[in-house]
Amino acid sequence: MSLLVVGLSHRSAPVSVLERAALNADAQTKLLHDTVAAEPATEAAVLATCNRIELYADVDKFHAGVAELSTLLAQHSGVGLEELTPYLYVHYEDRAVHHLFSVACGLDSMVVGEGQILGQIKDSLARAQDLHTAGKLLNDLFQQALRVGKRAHSETGIDRAGQSLVTFGLEQLAAGGDVQRWAAGRRALVIGAGSMSSLAAATLARAGVAEIVVANRTFDRAERLAEILHEADDNAVTARAVRMNAVPDELTRADVVVSCTGATGLVLTAESVAGAVEGRTGQPPVTEPGFTAVKPEAPQPAADENCPLDLAAAQPGFSVLGEAAVAGMDAATLEQHATWAAGGNTRAAGGRTTESAEVDAELITALAATAATVGRIPERRRPEPVAERPAPVVFLLDLAMPRDIDAAVHRLAGARLVDIESLAEASADAPMAADVDQVRRIVSDEVAAFGAAMRAAHITPTVVALRTMAADVVAAEIARLHGRLPDLDDRQRGEIRQAVHRVVDKLLHAPTVRIKQLAAEPGGTGYADALRTLFDLDPETVASVSRAEDSTETKDRPA
């Protein structure tokens, strides 16, 4: 059997795909059951975080395993296989081990060096153990990954190379300023009471916010988190819990909003945030081009039945041919739009020069190539800022996948939104610490050691079966000797027995030690087959040793 991982992450897929492919707890459970029920796989574990979805399995066939795992991911994520395939990555054997160890050390995280991934790997292993989908390979792999991650954090300064997404997100909200100075005295609304929301609440409390309001669909969990925050010794924050239906009212009073729930739809719409901004300022919020949630009252061009855009939603100075106009279009709609534009329809809301329209037409041609490849134009989240954009009065951090807060809030003046996608863009420019190289060396060494241990373990049952066979031969020959020489006393029989055992042990010692060394080297898995063939070992005897070892390891494994 061989280790295989198929997955997608923030490195391989846009956030729009990741959030659609997100798996809730029930979907993960069904995926694990279906994976081990499939023919190529005998073990399975799912690692699902806010920026990655990975399926690990022990398979007996590589190509069949890749096809089956990819199909299962598509089925349970709800994203079609053809759409999902371009974003999937595959790692096999040592590369799969290297990948998980790198993930555990925070090298593959959106914020390099963050340590929260260790808890997520631990949860992934616990879920697979509870569902009995993790056998010897995945148990050993994930437990070793946890040890490697802890070693990296204890032996290097990788913690200085990055922070948790919460800390990094708050730094982005503070526009790079001092978080404690920015947060001091503010009122915070935390939506959700899971691990990420709890971490955010605790971080805000330590940063010095004056009040934290916790909202959650399960009110008891919100109350519990508020109680923990209120009783903590390292902060003096006022904390209280509210039900989810109180969120709109709390939103108008909050300076900082952090949301991380398991909801499949939006928790905060652009309209609700715009209403909160208006309630704080007393003025309707200014919106940037592309903000379609709040309809402007100014008269707009009449609709054109041949144009796929909603022209009534166009803002002054907003080109109906430009990138913001076609953001989010699928290939078919883009083709219709390009045909309309090619017909000389160069008008735009607020006026547009012919030269600018020609530039936009060229952009549409370029975007058409993108649509033909990925099926949809990526949503434009970071448009040109409007002139003299007012200072934000509400700061929002969306750590959920799929998103909790409407991305249109990015274009709403008076609000600053940081979400998973903007965090990915910001972290791409973050400096890498020198300790990262040391962690990479640790990962490489640990991968080599794990591979050697796995290969050596593969031959151990065969060596045990060989020694068992030798012991049986010795016992049979001693019994036959006793029958032929009945006059020997007990001392003589003991001397003969020990002498024969010593001869057998000395004959087997060097070959078995050497074959374990050879088996631990790359490409050494074939030595077990050679040993079984040379000594004509019973395959069932070898298999019974393996089953006995697996049973003992499972029994002795710490909870």
Coordinates of C-alpha atoms in Angstrom, one line a residue:
M1 CA 0.0 0.0 0.0
S2 CA 1.1 3.6 -0.7
L3 CA 0.4 7.1 0.6
L4 CA -1.5 9.5 -1.6
V5 CA -2.8 13.0 -1.1
V6 CA -5.1 14.9 -3.4
G7 CA -6.2 18.4 -2.5
L8 CA -6.4 22.1 -3.2
S9 CA -5.3 25.1 -1.2
H10 CA -4.8 28.9 -1.4
R11 CA -1.7 28.2 -3.4
S12 CA -3.5 26.3 -6.2
A13 CA -7.0 27.7 -6.3
P14 CA -8.7 31.1 -6.0
V15 CA -10.7 31.8 -2.9
S16 CA -13.9 31.7 -4.9
V17 CA -13.3 28.0 -5.7
L18 CA -12.0 27.2 -2.2
E19 CA -15.1 28.5 -0.5
R20 CA -17.4 26.6 -2.9
A21 CA -15.5 23.4 -2.2
A22 CA -15.5 23.9 1.6
L23 CA -16.6 20.8 3.5
N24 CA -18.6 20.9 6.7
A25 CA -18.3 18.3 9.4
D26 CA -21.0 16.0 8.0
A27 CA -19.5 16.2 4.5
Q28 CA -16.1 15.3 5.9
T29 CA -17.6 12.3 7.6
K30 CA -19.3 11.1 4.5
L31 CA -16.2 11.6 2.4
L32 CA -14.1 9.5 4.8
H33 CA -16.6 6.7 4.8
D34 CA -16.9 6.7 1.0
T35 CA -13.1 6.8 0.5
V36 CA -12.4 3.7 2.6
A37 CA -15.4 2.0 0.8
A38 CA -13.7 2.7 -2.5
E39 CA -11.6 -0.1 -4.0
P40 CA -8.2 1.6 -4.2
A41 CA -8.1 2.9 -0.6
T42 CA -8.0 1.2 2.8
E43 CA -7.3 4.3 5.0
A44 CA -8.4 7.9 4.8
A45 CA -8.1 11.2 6.6
V46 CA -9.4 14.7 5.6
L47 CA -7.5 17.9 6.5
A48 CA -10.0 20.8 5.9
T49 CA -9.1 24.3 7.0
C50 CA -10.0 27.8 5.9
N51 CA -7.5 27.7 3.1
R52 CA -7.0 24.0 2.2
I53 CA -9.0 20.8 1.6
E54 CA -6.9 17.7 1.4
L55 CA -7.8 14.0 1.3
Y56 CA -5.1 11.5 2.5
A57 CA -5.4 7.8 1.7
D58 CA -3.5 4.6 1.7
V59 CA -4.0 3.2 -1.8
D60 CA -2.8 0.1 -3.7
K61 CA -2.9 1.7 -7.2
F62 CA -1.7 5.2 -8.0
H63 CA -3.7 6.2 -11.1
A64 CA -6.9 4.5 -9.8
G65 CA -6.3 6.2 -6.5
V66 CA -5.9 9.7 -8.0
A67 CA -9.0 9.3 -10.1
E68 CA -11.1 8.0 -7.2
L69 CA -10.0 10.6 -4.7
S70 CA -10.5 13.4 -7.2
T71 CA -14.0 12.2 -8.0
L72 CA -14.9 11.9 -4.3
L73 CA -13.6 15.4 -3.5
A74 CA -15.7 16.8 -6.4
Q75 CA -18.8 14.8 -5.3
H76 CA -18.7 15.9 -1.7
S77 CA -17.6 19.5 -2.3
G78 CA -20.4 20.1 -4.8
V79 CA -17.9 21.5 -7.4
G80 CA -17.9 19.7 -10.7
L81 CA -14.9 17.5 -11.4
E82 CA -14.0 19.3 -14.7
E83 CA -14.0 22.6 -12.9
L84 CA -12.2 21.3 -9.8
T85 CA -9.4 19.3 -11.6
P86 CA -7.3 22.3 -12.8
Y87 CA -6.8 23.4 -9.1
L88 CA -6.0 20.0 -7.6
Y89 CA -2.5 18.9 -6.7
V90 CA -1.3 15.3 -6.1
H91 CA 1.5 14.1 -3.9
Y92 CA 2.6 10.5 -3.6
E93 CA 4.8 8.5 -1.2
D94 CA 7.7 10.6 0.1
R95 CA 6.4 13.7 -1.6
A96 CA 3.1 13.3 0.3
V97 CA 5.0 12.9 3.6
H98 CA 7.1 16.0 2.8
H99 CA 3.9 17.9 2.0
L100 CA 2.2 17.1 5.3
F101 CA 5.3 17.8 7.4
S102 CA 5.7 21.1 5.6
V103 CA 2.0 21.9 6.4
A104 CA 2.5 20.9 10.0
C105 CA 5.5 23.3 10.3
G106 CA 3.5 26.2 8.9
L107 CA 5.6 26.4 5.7
D108 CA 2.6 25.9 3.5
S109 CA 0.3 28.3 5.4
M110 CA -1.1 31.5 4.1
V111 CA 0.9 33.2 6.9
V112 CA 4.2 31.3 7.1
G113 CA 5.0 29.9 10.5
E114 CA 1.5 30.1 12.0
G115 CA 1.0 27.4 14.6
Q116 CA -2.8 26.9 14.5
I117 CA -2.4 24.3 11.8
L118 CA -1.1 21.8 14.4
G119 CA -4.4 21.8 16.2
Q120 CA -6.2 21.3 12.9
I121 CA -4.0 18.3 12.0
K122 CA -4.7 16.9 15.5
D123 CA -8.4 17.3 14.9
S124 CA -8.2 15.7 11.5
L125 CA -6.4 12.6 13.0
A126 CA -8.9 12.4 15.9
R127 CA -11.8 12.4 13.4
A128 CA -10.3 9.7 11.3
Q129 CA -9.6 7.6 14.5
D130 CA -13.2 8.1 15.7
L131 CA -14.6 6.9 12.4
H132 CA -12.0 4.1 12.2
T133 CA -10.7 5.2 8.8
A134 CA -7.1 5.7 10.0
G135 CA -5.0 2.6 10.1
K136 CA -1.3 2.1 10.9
L137 CA 0.0 4.3 8.0
L138 CA -2.1 7.4 8.6
N139 CA -1.8 7.1 12.4
D140 CA 2.0 7.0 12.2
L141 CA 2.1 9.7 9.6
F142 CA -0.2 12.3 11.3
Q143 CA 1.4 11.6 14.8
Q144 CA 4.8 12.1 13.3
A145 CA 3.7 15.3 11.5
L146 CA 2.5 16.7 14.9
R147 CA 5.9 15.9 16.4
V148 CA 7.8 17.5 13.5
G149 CA 5.6 20.6 13.7
K150 CA 6.3 20.9 17.4
R151 CA 10.0 20.4 16.8
A152 CA 10.1 23.1 14.2
H153 CA 8.5 25.6 16.6
S154 CA 10.7 24.6 19.6
E155 CA 14.0 24.4 17.8
T156 CA 13.8 27.4 15.4
G157 CA 12.4 30.9 15.3
I158 CA 9.7 30.0 12.8
D159 CA 7.2 31.7 15.2
R160 CA 8.8 35.0 14.4
A161 CA 8.4 34.4 10.6
G162 CA 4.6 34.5 10.8
Q163 CA 1.6 34.8 13.1
S164 CA -1.8 33.3 13.3
L165 CA -4.4 34.5 10.7
V166 CA -6.2 36.4 13.5
T167 CA -3.1 38.4 14.4
F168 CA -2.1 39.0 10.8
G169 CA -5.7 40.0 10.0
L170 CA -5.9 42.5 12.8
E171 CA -2.6 44.0 11.7
Q172 CA -4.1 44.5 8.2
L173 CA -7.2 46.1 9.8
A174 CA -4.8 48.5 11.7
A175 CA -3.2 49.3 8.3
G176 CA 0.2 48.1 9.6
G177 CA 0.0 50.2 12.8
D178 CA 0.3 49.1 16.4
V179 CA -2.6 46.7 17.0
Q180 CA -2.9 47.5 20.7
R181 CA -3.0 51.3 20.1
W182 CA -5.5 50.8 17.3
A183 CA -7.8 48.4 19.3
A184 CA -7.7 50.3 22.6
G185 CA -11.1 51.3 23.8
R186 CA -13.0 50.0 20.7
R187 CA -16.1 47.8 20.9
A188 CA -15.9 44.4 19.1
L189 CA -18.5 42.0 17.8
V190 CA -17.4 38.4 17.3
I191 CA -19.7 36.3 15.3
G192 CA -19.2 32.6 15.9
A193 CA -17.8 30.7 18.9
G194 CA -15.6 28.1 17.4
S195 CA -11.8 27.8 17.7
M196 CA -11.0 30.6 15.3
S197 CA -13.6 33.0 16.7
S198 CA -12.4 32.2 20.3
L199 CA -8.8 32.9 19.3
A200 CA -10.0 36.2 17.7
A201 CA -11.9 37.2 20.8
A202 CA -9.0 36.4 23.1
T203 CA -6.6 38.3 20.9
L204 CA -8.9 41.3 20.9
A205 CA -9.2 41.1 24.6
R206 CA -5.4 41.1 25.1
A207 CA -5.1 44.0 22.6
G208 CA -7.2 46.2 24.9
V209 CA -10.7 46.5 23.4
A210 CA -13.3 47.8 25.9
E211 CA -16.1 45.4 25.1
I212 CA -16.6 42.1 23.2
V213 CA -20.1 40.9 22.2
V214 CA -20.2 37.3 21.1
A215 CA -23.0 36.1 18.8
N216 CA -23.5 32.4 17.9
R217 CA -26.3 30.2 16.6
T218 CA -25.9 28.1 19.7
F219 CA -26.4 30.6 22.5
D220 CA -24.9 28.4 25.2
R221 CA -21.6 28.4 23.4
A222 CA -21.7 32.2 23.0
E223 CA -22.4 32.5 26.8
R224 CA -19.5 30.2 27.6
L225 CA -17.0 32.1 25.5
A226 CA -18.2 35.4 27.0
E227 CA -17.8 34.0 30.5
I228 CA -14.2 32.8 29.7
L229 CA -13.3 36.2 28.4
H230 CA -14.8 38.0 31.3
E231 CA -13.0 35.9 33.9
A232 CA -9.6 35.8 32.2
D233 CA -6.8 37.2 34.4
D234 CA -4.8 38.8 31.6
N235 CA -7.5 41.3 30.5
A236 CA -10.2 43.5 31.9
V237 CA -12.6 43.4 29.0
T238 CA -16.4 43.5 29.3
A239 CA -17.9 40.5 27.5
R240 CA -21.5 39.5 26.9
A241 CA -23.4 37.0 24.7
V242 CA -26.2 37.7 22.3
R243 CA -28.3 35.6 19.9
M244 CA -27.8 35.8 16.2
N245 CA -31.0 37.8 15.6
A246 CA -29.3 40.6 17.6
V247 CA -26.4 41.0 15.2
P248 CA -28.0 43.8 13.1
D249 CA -28.4 46.0 16.2
E250 CA -25.0 45.1 17.5
L251 CA -23.4 45.9 14.1
T252 CA -24.5 49.5 14.4
R253 CA -22.6 49.8 17.7
A254 CA -19.4 47.8 16.9
D255 CA -16.1 49.3 15.8
V256 CA -14.6 45.9 15.0
V257 CA -16.4 42.9 13.6
V258 CA -14.8 39.4 13.4
S259 CA -16.8 36.7 11.8
C260 CA -15.9 33.0 11.4
T261 CA -18.9 30.7 11.3
G262 CA -19.7 27.5 9.5
A263 CA -22.6 29.1 7.6
T264 CA -22.9 28.2 3.9
G265 CA -24.4 31.7 3.0
L266 CA -23.6 35.3 3.9
V267 CA -23.9 36.3 7.5
L268 CA -23.4 40.0 6.9
T269 CA -24.7 41.4 3.6
A270 CA -23.3 44.6 2.0
E271 CA -26.6 46.3 2.7
S272 CA -26.4 45.6 6.4
V273 CA -22.8 46.9 6.6
A274 CA -23.8 50.0 4.6
G275 CA -26.7 50.5 7.0
A276 CA -24.3 50.3 10.0
V277 CA -22.0 52.8 8.4
E278 CA -24.9 55.2 7.7
G279 CA -26.1 54.7 11.3
R280 CA -22.6 55.7 12.6
T281 CA -22.0 58.7 10.3
G282 CA -25.6 59.9 9.7
Q283 CA -24.7 60.0 6.0
P284 CA -25.3 57.5 3.2
P285 CA -22.0 55.7 2.6
V286 CA -20.0 56.5 -0.5
T287 CA -19.5 53.5 -2.8
E288 CA -16.8 52.7 -5.3
P289 CA -17.3 51.5 -8.9
G290 CA -18.5 47.9 -8.9
F291 CA -20.5 48.1 -5.6
T292 CA -23.9 46.8 -6.6
A293 CA -25.5 46.1 -3.3
V294 CA -26.5 49.7 -2.7
K295 CA -28.4 51.1 -5.6
P296 CA -27.6 54.8 -6.5
E297 CA -30.5 57.2 -6.8
A298 CA -29.0 59.2 -9.7
P299 CA -30.6 58.5 -13.1
Q300 CA -28.7 55.9 -15.2
P301 CA -28.7 54.9 -18.8
A302 CA -31.7 52.9 -20.0
A303 CA -31.3 49.1 -20.1
D304 CA -30.1 47.6 -23.4
E305 CA -31.7 44.2 -24.1
N306 CA -28.5 43.1 -25.9
C307 CA -26.2 43.9 -23.0
P308 CA -26.0 41.3 -20.3
L309 CA -25.1 43.9 -17.6
D310 CA -27.6 45.6 -15.3
L311 CA -27.0 49.1 -16.5
A312 CA -29.3 50.5 -13.9
A313 CA -26.6 49.6 -11.3
A314 CA -23.8 51.4 -13.1
Q315 CA -22.0 54.1 -11.1
P316 CA -21.0 57.5 -12.6
G317 CA -17.6 57.1 -14.3
F318 CA -18.0 53.3 -14.4
S319 CA -17.3 51.7 -17.8
V320 CA -19.7 49.0 -18.9
L321 CA -16.8 47.6 -20.9
G322 CA -14.2 47.5 -18.2
E323 CA -12.8 44.9 -15.9
A324 CA -15.1 45.7 -13.0
A325 CA -18.1 45.3 -15.3
V326 CA -17.2 41.8 -16.4
A327 CA -15.9 40.5 -13.0
G328 CA -17.6 37.3 -12.1
M329 CA -19.0 36.6 -15.6
D330 CA -19.0 33.1 -16.9
A331 CA -17.6 32.3 -20.4
A332 CA -21.0 32.3 -22.1
T333 CA -22.1 35.7 -20.7
L334 CA -18.7 37.2 -21.4
E335 CA -19.1 36.1 -25.1
Q336 CA -22.5 37.8 -25.2
H337 CA -21.0 40.9 -23.7
A338 CA -18.1 40.9 -26.1
T339 CA -20.5 40.7 -29.1
W340 CA -22.5 43.6 -27.7
A341 CA -19.3 45.7 -27.2
A342 CA -18.0 44.8 -30.7
G343 CA -21.1 46.3 -32.2
G344 CA -20.0 49.8 -31.4
N345 CA -21.9 50.1 -28.1
T346 CA -19.1 52.2 -26.4
R347 CA -21.4 54.3 -24.3
A348 CA -20.8 54.3 -20.5
A349 CA -22.4 55.7 -17.5
G350 CA -21.0 59.1 -16.8
G351 CA -19.3 59.3 -20.3
R352 CA -16.4 57.4 -21.8
T353 CA -13.9 58.4 -24.5
T354 CA -13.4 56.3 -27.7
E355 CA -9.8 55.7 -26.8
S356 CA -10.7 54.4 -23.3
A357 CA -13.4 52.2 -24.9
E358 CA -10.8 50.7 -27.2
V359 CA -8.6 49.8 -24.3
D360 CA -11.6 48.2 -22.5
A361 CA -12.3 46.2 -25.7
E362 CA -8.8 44.9 -25.7
L363 CA -9.2 44.0 -22.0
I364 CA -12.3 42.0 -22.8
T365 CA -10.4 40.0 -25.3
A366 CA -7.8 39.2 -22.8
L367 CA -10.4 38.3 -20.2
A368 CA -12.1 36.0 -22.7
A369 CA -9.0 33.9 -22.8
T370 CA -9.1 33.6 -19.0
A371 CA -12.8 32.6 -19.1
A372 CA -12.1 29.9 -21.7
T373 CA -9.5 28.4 -19.3
V374 CA -11.1 28.6 -15.9
G375 CA -14.8 29.1 -16.9
R376 CA -15.3 32.4 -15.1
I377 CA -13.7 35.7 -14.7
P378 CA -12.3 36.1 -11.1
E379 CA -14.2 38.5 -9.0
R380 CA -12.6 41.8 -8.7
R381 CA -12.0 42.6 -5.0
R382 CA -9.4 45.3 -5.0
P383 CA -10.5 48.1 -7.4
E384 CA -8.9 51.5 -7.6
P385 CA -9.8 53.5 -4.5
V386 CA -12.1 56.5 -4.9
A387 CA -10.6 59.9 -4.3
E388 CA -10.6 61.2 -0.7
R389 CA -12.1 58.0 0.7
P390 CA -13.2 58.8 4.2
A391 CA -11.6 57.0 7.2
P392 CA -13.4 53.7 8.0
V393 CA -15.8 53.8 11.0
V394 CA -16.2 50.0 11.1
F395 CA -13.5 47.4 10.6
L396 CA -14.4 43.9 9.5
L397 CA -12.3 40.7 9.6
D398 CA -13.8 37.7 7.8
L399 CA -12.0 34.4 8.6
A400 CA -14.6 32.1 7.3
M401 CA -14.5 29.7 4.3
P402 CA -16.9 30.1 2.6
R403 CA -17.0 33.8 3.4
D404 CA -19.4 35.3 6.0
I405 CA -19.2 38.9 4.8
D406 CA -20.2 40.1 1.3
A407 CA -17.1 40.9 -0.7
A408 CA -18.9 44.0 -2.0
V409 CA -18.0 45.7 1.3
H410 CA -14.5 46.1 -0.1
R411 CA -16.0 48.9 -2.3
L412 CA -17.9 50.5 0.5
A413 CA -16.3 53.7 1.9
G414 CA -16.5 54.0 5.6
A415 CA -15.8 50.3 6.0
R416 CA -12.5 48.3 5.9
L417 CA -12.9 44.6 5.1
V418 CA -10.1 42.1 5.4
D419 CA -10.9 38.5 4.3
I420 CA -9.1 35.4 3.3
E421 CA -8.3 36.6 -0.2
S422 CA -7.0 39.9 0.9
L423 CA -4.9 38.2 3.6
A424 CA -3.4 35.9 0.9
E425 CA -2.5 39.0 -1.2
A426 CA -0.9 40.7 1.8
S427 CA 1.0 37.7 3.1
A428 CA 2.5 37.1 -0.4
D429 CA 4.7 40.1 0.2
A430 CA 5.5 39.3 3.9
P431 CA 9.3 38.9 4.6
M432 CA 10.5 35.3 5.2
A433 CA 12.6 34.8 8.3
A434 CA 16.0 33.1 8.0
D435 CA 14.6 30.3 10.3
V436 CA 12.5 29.1 7.4
D437 CA 15.5 27.5 5.8
Q438 CA 16.3 25.7 9.1
V439 CA 12.7 24.4 9.2
R440 CA 13.0 23.1 5.7
R441 CA 16.1 21.2 6.6
I442 CA 14.2 19.7 9.6
V443 CA 11.4 18.6 7.3
S444 CA 13.8 17.0 4.8
D445 CA 15.6 15.1 7.6
E446 CA 12.3 14.0 9.1
V447 CA 10.9 12.8 5.8
A448 CA 14.0 10.7 5.2
A449 CA 13.8 9.2 8.7
F450 CA 10.1 8.5 8.3
G451 CA 10.6 6.8 5.0
A452 CA 13.4 4.7 6.3
A453 CA 11.3 3.7 9.4
M454 CA 8.4 2.8 7.2
R455 CA 10.5 0.7 4.8
A456 CA 12.2 -1.0 7.8
A457 CA 8.8 -1.7 9.4
H458 CA 7.7 -3.2 6.1
I459 CA 10.3 -6.0 6.3
T460 CA 10.0 -6.6 10.1
P461 CA 7.1 -9.1 9.9
T462 CA 9.1 -11.1 7.3
V463 CA 12.2 -11.2 9.6
V464 CA 10.0 -12.2 12.5
A465 CA 8.4 -14.9 10.4
L466 CA 11.9 -16.1 9.4
R467 CA 13.1 -16.3 13.0
T468 CA 9.9 -18.1 14.0
M469 CA 10.4 -20.6 11.3
A470 CA 14.0 -21.2 12.5
A471 CA 12.8 -21.6 16.1
D472 CA 10.3 -24.2 15.0
V473 CA 13.0 -26.1 13.1
V474 CA 15.2 -26.1 16.1
A475 CA 12.4 -27.3 18.4
A476 CA 11.6 -30.1 16.0
E477 CA 15.2 -31.2 15.7
I478 CA 15.7 -31.2 19.5
A479 CA 12.6 -33.3 20.0
R480 CA 13.9 -35.7 17.4
L481 CA 17.3 -35.9 19.1
H482 CA 15.6 -36.6 22.5
G483 CA 13.8 -39.5 20.9
R484 CA 17.0 -41.0 19.4
L485 CA 19.2 -40.4 22.5
P486 CA 16.8 -41.1 25.5
D487 CA 19.8 -41.6 27.9
L488 CA 20.8 -38.0 27.9
D489 CA 20.2 -36.2 31.2
D490 CA 18.6 -32.7 31.6
R491 CA 22.0 -30.9 31.8
Q492 CA 23.1 -32.5 28.6
R493 CA 19.8 -31.8 26.8
G494 CA 20.1 -28.1 27.9
E495 CA 23.6 -27.8 26.6
I496 CA 22.6 -29.2 23.3
R497 CA 19.5 -27.0 23.0
Q498 CA 21.6 -23.8 23.8
A499 CA 24.3 -24.8 21.3
V500 CA 21.8 -25.3 18.5
H501 CA 20.1 -22.0 19.3
R502 CA 23.4 -20.1 19.4
V503 CA 24.4 -21.5 16.0
V504 CA 21.0 -20.5 14.4
D505 CA 21.1 -17.0 16.0
K506 CA 24.7 -16.4 14.8
L507 CA 23.8 -17.6 11.3
L508 CA 20.7 -15.3 11.1
H509 CA 22.1 -12.3 12.9
A510 CA 24.2 -10.7 10.2
P511 CA 21.8 -11.3 7.3
T512 CA 18.7 -10.0 9.2
V513 CA 20.5 -6.9 10.5
R514 CA 21.9 -6.2 7.0
I515 CA 18.6 -6.8 5.3
K516 CA 16.9 -4.3 7.7
Q517 CA 19.5 -1.7 6.8
L518 CA 19.0 -2.3 3.1
A519 CA 15.2 -2.3 3.3
A520 CA 15.4 1.2 5.0
E521 CA 17.1 2.6 2.0
P522 CA 15.2 4.1 -1.0
G523 CA 14.0 1.2 -3.2
G524 CA 14.5 -1.3 -0.5
T525 CA 11.0 -2.6 -0.3
G526 CA 11.8 -5.5 -2.5
Y527 CA 14.0 -7.2 0.1
A528 CA 11.0 -8.5 1.9
D529 CA 9.8 -10.4 -1.2
A530 CA 13.3 -11.7 -1.7
L531 CA 13.5 -13.0 1.8
R532 CA 10.1 -14.7 1.6
T533 CA 11.2 -16.4 -1.7
L534 CA 14.6 -17.5 -0.5
F535 CA 13.3 -19.2 2.7
D536 CA 9.9 -20.2 1.3
L537 CA 8.1 -18.4 4.1
D538 CA 4.4 -18.9 4.4
P539 CA 2.7 -15.6 3.4
E540 CA -0.1 -16.2 6.0
T541 CA 2.5 -16.4 8.7
V542 CA 3.9 -13.0 7.7
A543 CA 0.4 -11.5 7.5
S544 CA -0.4 -12.8 10.9
V545 CA 2.7 -11.1 12.4
S546 CA 1.6 -7.8 10.7
R547 CA -1.9 -8.1 12.1
A548 CA -0.6 -8.8 15.6
E549 CA 1.7 -5.7 15.4
D550 CA -1.2 -3.5 14.2
S551 CA -3.4 -4.8 17.0
T552 CA -0.7 -4.1 19.7
E553 CA 0.0 -0.6 18.3
T554 CA -3.7 0.3 18.3
K555 CA -4.2 -1.0 21.8
D556 CA -1.1 0.8 23.2
R557 CA -1.7 4.1 21.3
P558 CA -2.2 7.0 23.6
A559 CA -5.6 8.7 23.4

